[in-house]
Every structure is written in C-alpha cells, then in structure tokens.
Short mmCIF file of C-alpha atoms in Angstrom, two decimals:
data_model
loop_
_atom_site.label_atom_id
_atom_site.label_comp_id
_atom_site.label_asym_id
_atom_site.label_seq_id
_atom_site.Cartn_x
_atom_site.Cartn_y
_atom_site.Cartn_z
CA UNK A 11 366.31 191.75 55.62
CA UNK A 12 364.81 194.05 58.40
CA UNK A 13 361.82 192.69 60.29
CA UNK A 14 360.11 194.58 63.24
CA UNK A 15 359.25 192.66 66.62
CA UNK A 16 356.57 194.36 68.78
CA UNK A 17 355.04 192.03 72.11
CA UNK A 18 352.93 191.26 73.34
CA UNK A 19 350.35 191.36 70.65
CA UNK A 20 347.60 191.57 72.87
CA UNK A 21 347.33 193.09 76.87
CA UNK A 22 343.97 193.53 79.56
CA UNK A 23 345.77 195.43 82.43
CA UNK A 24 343.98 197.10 85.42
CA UNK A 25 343.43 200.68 85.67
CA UNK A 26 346.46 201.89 87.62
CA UNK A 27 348.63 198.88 87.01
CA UNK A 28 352.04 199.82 85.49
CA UNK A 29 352.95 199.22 81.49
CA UNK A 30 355.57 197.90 79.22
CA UNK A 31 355.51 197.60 75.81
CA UNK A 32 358.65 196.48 73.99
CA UNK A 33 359.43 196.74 70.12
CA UNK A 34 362.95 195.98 68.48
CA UNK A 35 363.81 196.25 65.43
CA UNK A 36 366.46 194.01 63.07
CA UNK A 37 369.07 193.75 60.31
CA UNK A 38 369.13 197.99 60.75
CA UNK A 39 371.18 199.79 62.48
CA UNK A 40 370.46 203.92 63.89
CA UNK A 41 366.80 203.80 62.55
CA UNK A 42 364.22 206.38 63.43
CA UNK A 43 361.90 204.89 66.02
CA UNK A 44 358.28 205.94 66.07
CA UNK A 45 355.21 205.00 68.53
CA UNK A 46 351.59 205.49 67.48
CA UNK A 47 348.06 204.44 69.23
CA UNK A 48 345.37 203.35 67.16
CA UNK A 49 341.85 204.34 68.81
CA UNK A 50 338.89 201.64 67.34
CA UNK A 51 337.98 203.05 64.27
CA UNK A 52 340.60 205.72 64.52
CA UNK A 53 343.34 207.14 62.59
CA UNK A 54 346.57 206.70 63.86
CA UNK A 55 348.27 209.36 66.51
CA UNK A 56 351.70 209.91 66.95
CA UNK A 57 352.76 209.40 70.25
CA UNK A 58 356.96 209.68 70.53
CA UNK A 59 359.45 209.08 68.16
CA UNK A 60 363.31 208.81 68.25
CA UNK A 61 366.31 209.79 66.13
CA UNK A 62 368.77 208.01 68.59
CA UNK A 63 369.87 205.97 71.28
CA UNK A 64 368.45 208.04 74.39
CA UNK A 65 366.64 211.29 72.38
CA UNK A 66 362.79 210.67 72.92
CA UNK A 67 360.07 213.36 71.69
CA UNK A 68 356.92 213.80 72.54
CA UNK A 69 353.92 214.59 70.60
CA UNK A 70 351.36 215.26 72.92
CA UNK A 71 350.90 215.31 76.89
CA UNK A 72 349.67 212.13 78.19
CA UNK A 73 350.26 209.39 81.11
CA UNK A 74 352.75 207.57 78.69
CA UNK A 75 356.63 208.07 78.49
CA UNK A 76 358.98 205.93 76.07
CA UNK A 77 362.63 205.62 76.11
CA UNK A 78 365.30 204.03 73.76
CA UNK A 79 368.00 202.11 75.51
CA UNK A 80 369.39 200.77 72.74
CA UNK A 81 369.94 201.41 69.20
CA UNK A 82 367.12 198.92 67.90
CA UNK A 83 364.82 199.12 70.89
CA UNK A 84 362.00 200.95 71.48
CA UNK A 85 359.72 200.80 74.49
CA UNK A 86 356.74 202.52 75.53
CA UNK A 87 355.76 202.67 79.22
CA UNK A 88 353.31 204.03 81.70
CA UNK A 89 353.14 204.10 85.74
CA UNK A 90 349.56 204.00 86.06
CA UNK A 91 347.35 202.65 83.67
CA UNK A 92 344.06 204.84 82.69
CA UNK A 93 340.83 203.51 80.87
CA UNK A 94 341.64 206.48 78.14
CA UNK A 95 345.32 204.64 77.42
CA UNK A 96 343.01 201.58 75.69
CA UNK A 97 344.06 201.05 72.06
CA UNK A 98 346.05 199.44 69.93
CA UNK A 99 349.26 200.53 69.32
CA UNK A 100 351.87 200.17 67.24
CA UNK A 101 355.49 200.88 66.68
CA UNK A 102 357.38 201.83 63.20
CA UNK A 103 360.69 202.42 61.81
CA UNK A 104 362.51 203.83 59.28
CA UNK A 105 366.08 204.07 57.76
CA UNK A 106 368.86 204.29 56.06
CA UNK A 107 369.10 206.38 51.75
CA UNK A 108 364.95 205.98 52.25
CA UNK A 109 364.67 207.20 55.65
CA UNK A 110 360.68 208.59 54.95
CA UNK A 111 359.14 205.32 54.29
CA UNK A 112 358.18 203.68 58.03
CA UNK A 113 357.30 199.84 58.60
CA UNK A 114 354.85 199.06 60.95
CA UNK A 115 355.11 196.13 63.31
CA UNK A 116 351.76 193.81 64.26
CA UNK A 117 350.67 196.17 67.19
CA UNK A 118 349.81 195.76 70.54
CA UNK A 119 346.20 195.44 71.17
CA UNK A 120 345.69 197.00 74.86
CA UNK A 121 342.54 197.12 77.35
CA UNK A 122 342.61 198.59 80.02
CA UNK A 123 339.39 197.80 82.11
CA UNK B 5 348.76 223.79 58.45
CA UNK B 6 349.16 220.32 59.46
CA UNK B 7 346.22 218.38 59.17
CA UNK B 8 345.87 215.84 56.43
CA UNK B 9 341.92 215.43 55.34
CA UNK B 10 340.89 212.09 54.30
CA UNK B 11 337.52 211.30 52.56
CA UNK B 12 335.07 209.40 52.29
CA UNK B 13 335.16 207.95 56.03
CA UNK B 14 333.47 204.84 54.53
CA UNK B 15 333.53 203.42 50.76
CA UNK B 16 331.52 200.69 48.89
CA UNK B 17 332.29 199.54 45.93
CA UNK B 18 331.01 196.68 43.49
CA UNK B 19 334.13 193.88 42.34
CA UNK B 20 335.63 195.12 39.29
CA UNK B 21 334.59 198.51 39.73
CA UNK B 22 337.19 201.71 41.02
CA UNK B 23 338.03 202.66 44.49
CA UNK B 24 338.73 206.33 44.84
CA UNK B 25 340.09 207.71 48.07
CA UNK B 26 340.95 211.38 48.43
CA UNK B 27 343.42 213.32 50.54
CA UNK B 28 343.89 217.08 50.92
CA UNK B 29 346.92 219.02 52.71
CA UNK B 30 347.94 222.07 53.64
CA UNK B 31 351.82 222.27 54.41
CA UNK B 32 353.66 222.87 51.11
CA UNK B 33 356.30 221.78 52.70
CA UNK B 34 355.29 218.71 52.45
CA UNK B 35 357.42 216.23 50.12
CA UNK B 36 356.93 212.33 50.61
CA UNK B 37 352.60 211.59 50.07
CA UNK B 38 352.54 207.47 50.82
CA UNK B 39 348.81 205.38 51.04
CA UNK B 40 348.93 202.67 53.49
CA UNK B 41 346.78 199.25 53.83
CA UNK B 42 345.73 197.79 56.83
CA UNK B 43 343.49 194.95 57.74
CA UNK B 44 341.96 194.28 60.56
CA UNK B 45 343.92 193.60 63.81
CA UNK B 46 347.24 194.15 61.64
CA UNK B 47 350.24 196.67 61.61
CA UNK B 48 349.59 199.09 58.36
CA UNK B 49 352.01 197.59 55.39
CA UNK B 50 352.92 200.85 52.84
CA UNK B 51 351.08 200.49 49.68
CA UNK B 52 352.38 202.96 47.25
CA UNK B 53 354.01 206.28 47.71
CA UNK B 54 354.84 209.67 45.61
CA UNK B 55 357.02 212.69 45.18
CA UNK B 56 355.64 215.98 44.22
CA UNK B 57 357.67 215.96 41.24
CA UNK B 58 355.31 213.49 39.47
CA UNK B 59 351.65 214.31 39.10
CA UNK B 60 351.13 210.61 39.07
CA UNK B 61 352.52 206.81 39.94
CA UNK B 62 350.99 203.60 39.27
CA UNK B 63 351.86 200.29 40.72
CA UNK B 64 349.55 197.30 39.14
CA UNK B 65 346.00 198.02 39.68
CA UNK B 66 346.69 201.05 42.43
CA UNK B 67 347.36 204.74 40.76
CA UNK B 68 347.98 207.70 42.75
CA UNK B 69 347.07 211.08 40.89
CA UNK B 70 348.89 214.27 42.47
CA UNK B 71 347.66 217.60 42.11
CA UNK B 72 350.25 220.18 43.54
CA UNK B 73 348.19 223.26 42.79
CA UNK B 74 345.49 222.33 44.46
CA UNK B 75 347.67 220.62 47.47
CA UNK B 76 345.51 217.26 46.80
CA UNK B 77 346.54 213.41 46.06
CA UNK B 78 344.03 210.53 45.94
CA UNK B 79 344.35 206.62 45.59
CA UNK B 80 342.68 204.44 42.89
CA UNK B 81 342.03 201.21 43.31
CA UNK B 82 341.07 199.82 39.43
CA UNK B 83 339.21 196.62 39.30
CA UNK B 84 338.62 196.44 42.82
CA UNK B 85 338.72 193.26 44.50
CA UNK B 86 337.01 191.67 48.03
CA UNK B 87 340.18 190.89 49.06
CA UNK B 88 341.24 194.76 48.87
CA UNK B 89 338.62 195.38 51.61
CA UNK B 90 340.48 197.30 54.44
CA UNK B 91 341.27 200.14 55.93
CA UNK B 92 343.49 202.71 53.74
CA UNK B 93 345.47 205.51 55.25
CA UNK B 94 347.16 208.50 53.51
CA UNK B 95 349.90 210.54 54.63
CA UNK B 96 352.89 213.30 54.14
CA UNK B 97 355.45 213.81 55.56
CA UNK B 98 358.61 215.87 55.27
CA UNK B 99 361.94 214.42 53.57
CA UNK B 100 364.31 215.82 56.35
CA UNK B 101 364.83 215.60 60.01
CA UNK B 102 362.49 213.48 61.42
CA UNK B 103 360.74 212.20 58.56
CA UNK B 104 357.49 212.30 60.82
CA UNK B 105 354.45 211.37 58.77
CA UNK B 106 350.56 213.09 59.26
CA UNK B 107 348.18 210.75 58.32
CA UNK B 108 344.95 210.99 57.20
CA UNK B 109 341.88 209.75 59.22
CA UNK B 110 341.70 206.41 57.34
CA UNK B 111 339.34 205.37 54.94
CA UNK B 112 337.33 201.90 55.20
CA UNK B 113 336.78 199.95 52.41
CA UNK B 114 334.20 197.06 51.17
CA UNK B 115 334.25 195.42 48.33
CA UNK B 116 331.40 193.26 47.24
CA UNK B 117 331.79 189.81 45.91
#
C-alpha cells in the first residue's frame, strides 16, 4: 500500500534562518508531487507541484523554492526564513489509472518567530 | 474562472440533524469535484468525490448532489454526528495534465452532542 512520509511534523525557526522540509512518498512509483501551505483558519494554497523527477512549477512568487531529486521525494526549501512563511504545510500525491485523487501527508506545522 | 466558492465559513448543527455545505465554480472545464475532511492539526483525508456525469453519489451517511447547469455541488452530511466535527474542504480539478485541484475556502463544522 502507498503511505506518505512528511517531517518534521512540527518546526520554530528564526526569521532568516534557512529551511528544509522533506516528504517521500511509498509503494508508488512517477507520482505527481504537490506542496500546499495551510494559513490558521485558511484554505489551502498551492505552492509547487511536480510531474517528474527534476520538473518543479510554481504557483505563486514567494521566498520558497522546491525541488524533486528523486522519483518519490519531494522537498520544499527556503534561504531565509520570513515571519509571512508561518503555516502549516503539507505535501500530497497522486498516481497511477486515478491520477486526480491526491493524499495528503500529516503536515508540517511551521513558526517562524 | 478559477475560484472555487465555499459556504457557509462556519456551520452548527444539532446530532442527528443534516450538514449541508455548498460549493460553486466557474471553469466548465472542470471534471473531478472531491470533499475533503480534516481535523485539527491533521493532513486532509478525501471524503467522497464525483464526476459530472452523475448529478449525485452517496457513500453511507455523506451524499454529494451535482448541479451542472448551475456549475454547483454541495456535501450532506445526514444524521450528523460530534465526531464529524471538522473542517471540510471542496474542490475541482481537471482530469488531465496536472490534475491540480482548486479548493474551496473550507468550511468548519460543530456538531452538538
């Protein structure tokens, strides 16, 4: 069965400090990868998603970047922190005959003080 | 054209009574309309999800009712119980390409015991 892995589950990192948030997914293979942040009380906003090893998009400008260096992995990462990047977010996938239903892993609670 | 409007924000409902959630789109293009869960602190988990082709699903005591006319699709939740208290989400999405889903703002819901 396929089971989603997203760490840590919770982060307080200094404005300005560097981040890395890592999410892998198993017993898949070539899934679509997806990042979303979760503002409190929010809806959820797509950040990047990923149809391949390597091929990153962008949904809207911001101090984050992600990049796929492997099939099942999915990180999200940022070279200086801002208060705005607080949130919680969380990474999906989806695949294979059904590829339009996305699983969510537990999310990554971040605050960035 | 790609907005997905959620409402109410905020829903109350007595146990044993019905839980109505409506969603509203705008992108005909549009082909895949799924209603996520989430609790607090947790990833969302998919709840139940339809096709355009079907003006309505039902899975136990959840029913989705589609309306492609009018470009709406809303969530019931029949005998509502406590333990159904959380945050619901819909979405669309199309069933090509990236698969990437709009969701709705999220809709929070309380059941009283």
């Amino acid at each position: 069965s396929q089971t989603i892995h997203q760490w840590p589950a919770t982060l307080v990192q200094p404005v300005g400090s560097p981040l890395s948030l890592e999410c892998t997914v198993e017993g898949t293979s070539n899934p679509n990868l997806y990042w979303y942040r979760q503002a409190a009380g929010r809806g959820l906003q797509l950040l990047f998603y990923s149809v391949g090893i390597g091929q990153i998009s962008s949904e809207v400008p911001q101090n984050l970047s992600a990049s796929r260096p492997q099939d099942r992995q999915f990180i999200l990462s940022s070279k200086k922190l801002l208060l705005s990047d607080s949130g919680f977010y969380l990474c999906a996938w989806s695949a294979g005959e059904v590829k339009n239903i996305q699983y969510f892993g537990a999310g990554t609670r971040l605050s960035v003080l | 054209q790609q907005q997905v409007k959620q409402s109410p924000q905020s829903l109350i409902v007595q146990k044993g009574g019905i839980s109505i959630i409506n969603c509203a789109y705008e992108n005909t293009a549009f082909d895949y309309f799924p209603w996520y869960q989430q609790f607090p602190g947790k990833g969302p988990a998919l709840l139940i999800a339809i096709r355009p082709d079907v003006s309505e699903k039902k899975e136990g005591r959840f029913t989705i009712s589609f309306n492609k006319s009018a470009k709406q699709f809303s969530l019931h939740i029949m005998d509502s119980q406590p333990g159904d208290s959380a945050t619901y989400f819909c979405a669309a999405s199309r069933g090509s390409g990236t698969y990437k889903y709009i969701f709705g703002t999220g809709t929070r819901l309380k059941v009283l015991a």
